[in-house]
mmCIF file of C-alpha atoms in Angstrom:
data_model
loop_
_atom_site.group_PDB
_atom_site.id
_atom_site.type_symbol
_atom_site.label_atom_id
_atom_site.label_comp_id
_atom_site.label_asym_id
_atom_site.label_seq_id
_atom_site.Cartn_x
_atom_site.Cartn_y
_atom_site.Cartn_z
ATOM 1 C CA MET A 13 110.830 81.356 86.603
ATOM 2 C CA GLY A 14 112.144 84.214 88.750
ATOM 3 C CA ASP A 15 109.000 86.271 88.208
ATOM 4 C CA ASP A 16 106.852 83.287 89.188
ATOM 5 C CA VAL A 17 108.790 82.846 92.426
ATOM 6 C CA ASP A 18 108.539 86.585 93.164
ATOM 7 C CA PHE A 19 104.796 86.521 92.472
ATOM 8 C CA ARG A 20 104.254 83.562 94.804
ATOM 9 C CA GLN A 21 106.372 85.290 97.461
ATOM 10 C CA ALA A 22 104.267 88.450 97.112
ATOM 11 C CA GLN A 23 101.097 86.347 97.500
ATOM 12 C CA ALA A 24 102.535 84.753 100.652
ATOM 13 C CA ASP A 25 103.666 88.150 101.981
ATOM 14 C CA ILE A 26 100.220 89.691 101.497
ATOM 15 C CA LEU A 27 98.536 86.756 103.239
ATOM 16 C CA ALA A 28 101.038 87.027 106.119
ATOM 17 C CA LEU A 29 100.353 90.771 106.379
ATOM 18 C CA LEU A 30 96.630 90.023 106.420
ATOM 19 C CA ASP A 31 97.074 87.406 109.151
ATOM 20 C CA ASP A 32 99.093 89.875 111.236
ATOM 21 C CA SER A 33 96.808 92.839 110.547
ATOM 22 C CA PRO A 34 94.404 94.370 113.054
ATOM 23 C CA ILE A 35 91.544 94.013 110.525
ATOM 24 C CA MET A 36 88.709 92.200 112.281
ATOM 25 C CA SER A 37 86.095 92.104 109.502
ATOM 26 C CA GLY A 38 85.689 88.574 108.203
ATOM 27 C CA ASP A 39 84.297 89.951 104.938
ATOM 28 C CA VAL A 40 87.369 92.084 104.305
ATOM 29 C CA ARG A 41 89.712 89.250 105.233
ATOM 30 C CA GLY A 42 87.815 86.952 102.874
ATOM 31 C CA ASP A 43 87.910 89.498 100.063
ATOM 32 C CA VAL A 44 91.678 89.957 100.376
ATOM 33 C CA ARG A 45 92.243 86.182 100.459
ATOM 34 C CA GLU A 46 90.052 85.704 97.382
ATOM 35 C CA LEU A 47 91.873 88.452 95.470
ATOM 36 C CA VAL A 48 95.212 86.799 96.293
ATOM 37 C CA ARG A 49 93.828 83.397 95.276
ATOM 38 C CA VAL A 50 92.804 84.640 91.828
ATOM 39 C CA GLY A 51 96.116 86.441 91.309
ATOM 40 C CA GLU A 52 94.939 90.016 91.832
ATOM 41 C CA ILE A 53 97.728 90.771 94.287
ATOM 42 C CA GLY A 54 97.886 94.494 93.552
ATOM 43 C CA LEU A 55 94.193 94.867 94.288
ATOM 44 C CA ALA A 56 94.490 92.616 97.351
ATOM 45 C CA PHE A 57 97.308 94.776 98.714
ATOM 46 C CA ASP A 58 95.448 97.996 97.974
ATOM 47 C CA THR A 59 92.333 96.614 99.703
ATOM 48 C CA LEU A 60 94.366 95.659 102.773
ATOM 49 C CA CYS A 61 95.977 99.103 102.992
ATOM 50 C CA SER A 62 92.694 100.919 102.347
ATOM 51 C CA TRP A 63 90.963 99.112 105.205
ATOM 52 C CA LEU A 64 93.810 99.817 107.581
ATOM 53 C CA PHE A 65 93.498 103.504 106.784
ATOM 54 C CA GLU A 66 89.691 103.713 106.606
ATOM 55 C CA ASP A 67 89.313 102.075 110.018
ATOM 56 C CA SER A 68 92.269 104.033 111.492
ATOM 57 C CA LEU A 69 93.814 100.793 112.734
ATOM 58 C CA ALA A 70 97.035 101.145 114.704
ATOM 59 C CA ILE A 71 100.062 99.401 113.189
ATOM 60 C CA SER A 72 103.626 98.916 114.399
ATOM 61 C CA ARG A 73 106.635 100.414 112.678
ATOM 62 C CA SER A 74 107.847 96.919 111.744
ATOM 63 C CA TYR A 75 104.441 96.102 110.205
ATOM 64 C CA TYR A 76 104.606 99.354 108.222
ATOM 65 C CA GLU A 77 108.070 98.397 106.961
ATOM 66 C CA ARG A 78 106.711 95.022 105.812
ATOM 67 C CA LEU A 79 103.938 96.874 103.953
ATOM 68 C CA ARG A 80 106.556 99.143 102.383
ATOM 69 C CA VAL A 81 108.569 96.179 101.062
ATOM 70 C CA VAL A 82 105.493 94.720 99.344
ATOM 71 C CA ALA A 83 104.444 98.155 98.041
ATOM 72 C CA ASN A 84 107.876 98.564 96.467
ATOM 73 C CA TYR A 85 107.719 95.125 94.843
ATOM 74 C CA LEU A 86 104.218 95.792 93.485
ATOM 75 C CA GLU A 87 105.160 99.360 92.502
ATOM 76 C CA GLU A 88 102.158 100.572 94.503
ATOM 77 C CA PRO A 89 103.596 103.407 96.629
ATOM 78 C CA ALA A 90 100.225 105.199 96.656
ATOM 79 C CA ALA A 91 98.745 102.313 98.668
ATOM 80 C CA LEU A 92 100.894 103.412 101.624
ATOM 81 C CA GLU A 93 99.776 107.028 101.476
ATOM 82 C CA ARG A 94 99.140 108.303 104.997
ATOM 83 C CA LEU A 95 99.504 104.842 106.596
ATOM 84 C CA ASP A 96 102.512 106.218 108.469
ATOM 85 C CA GLU A 97 99.957 108.220 110.497
ATOM 86 C CA LEU A 98 98.740 104.909 111.989
ATOM 87 C CA ILE A 99 102.129 103.867 113.397
ATOM 88 C CA VAL A 100 102.250 103.454 117.159
ATOM 89 C CA ASP A 101 105.483 102.498 118.866
#
């Protein structure tokens, strides 16, 4: 049961990160939501991070820390690679 709760929390966290993200593309937002819906949370998270980086979208330090927490849970540290370059305070 614990893993199920953690998985659902990770789904909720990714959707919250998406909602709070500076990503404007409806297609990307839809893709991430669909990946979360079908349980592909690692891919959803990687997609979210990739778009942040590819579009050079500014993020806050607190947003980056939220990304880091999810990356640690998913064991996806590579997804955060170079995202620290996007932090604006």
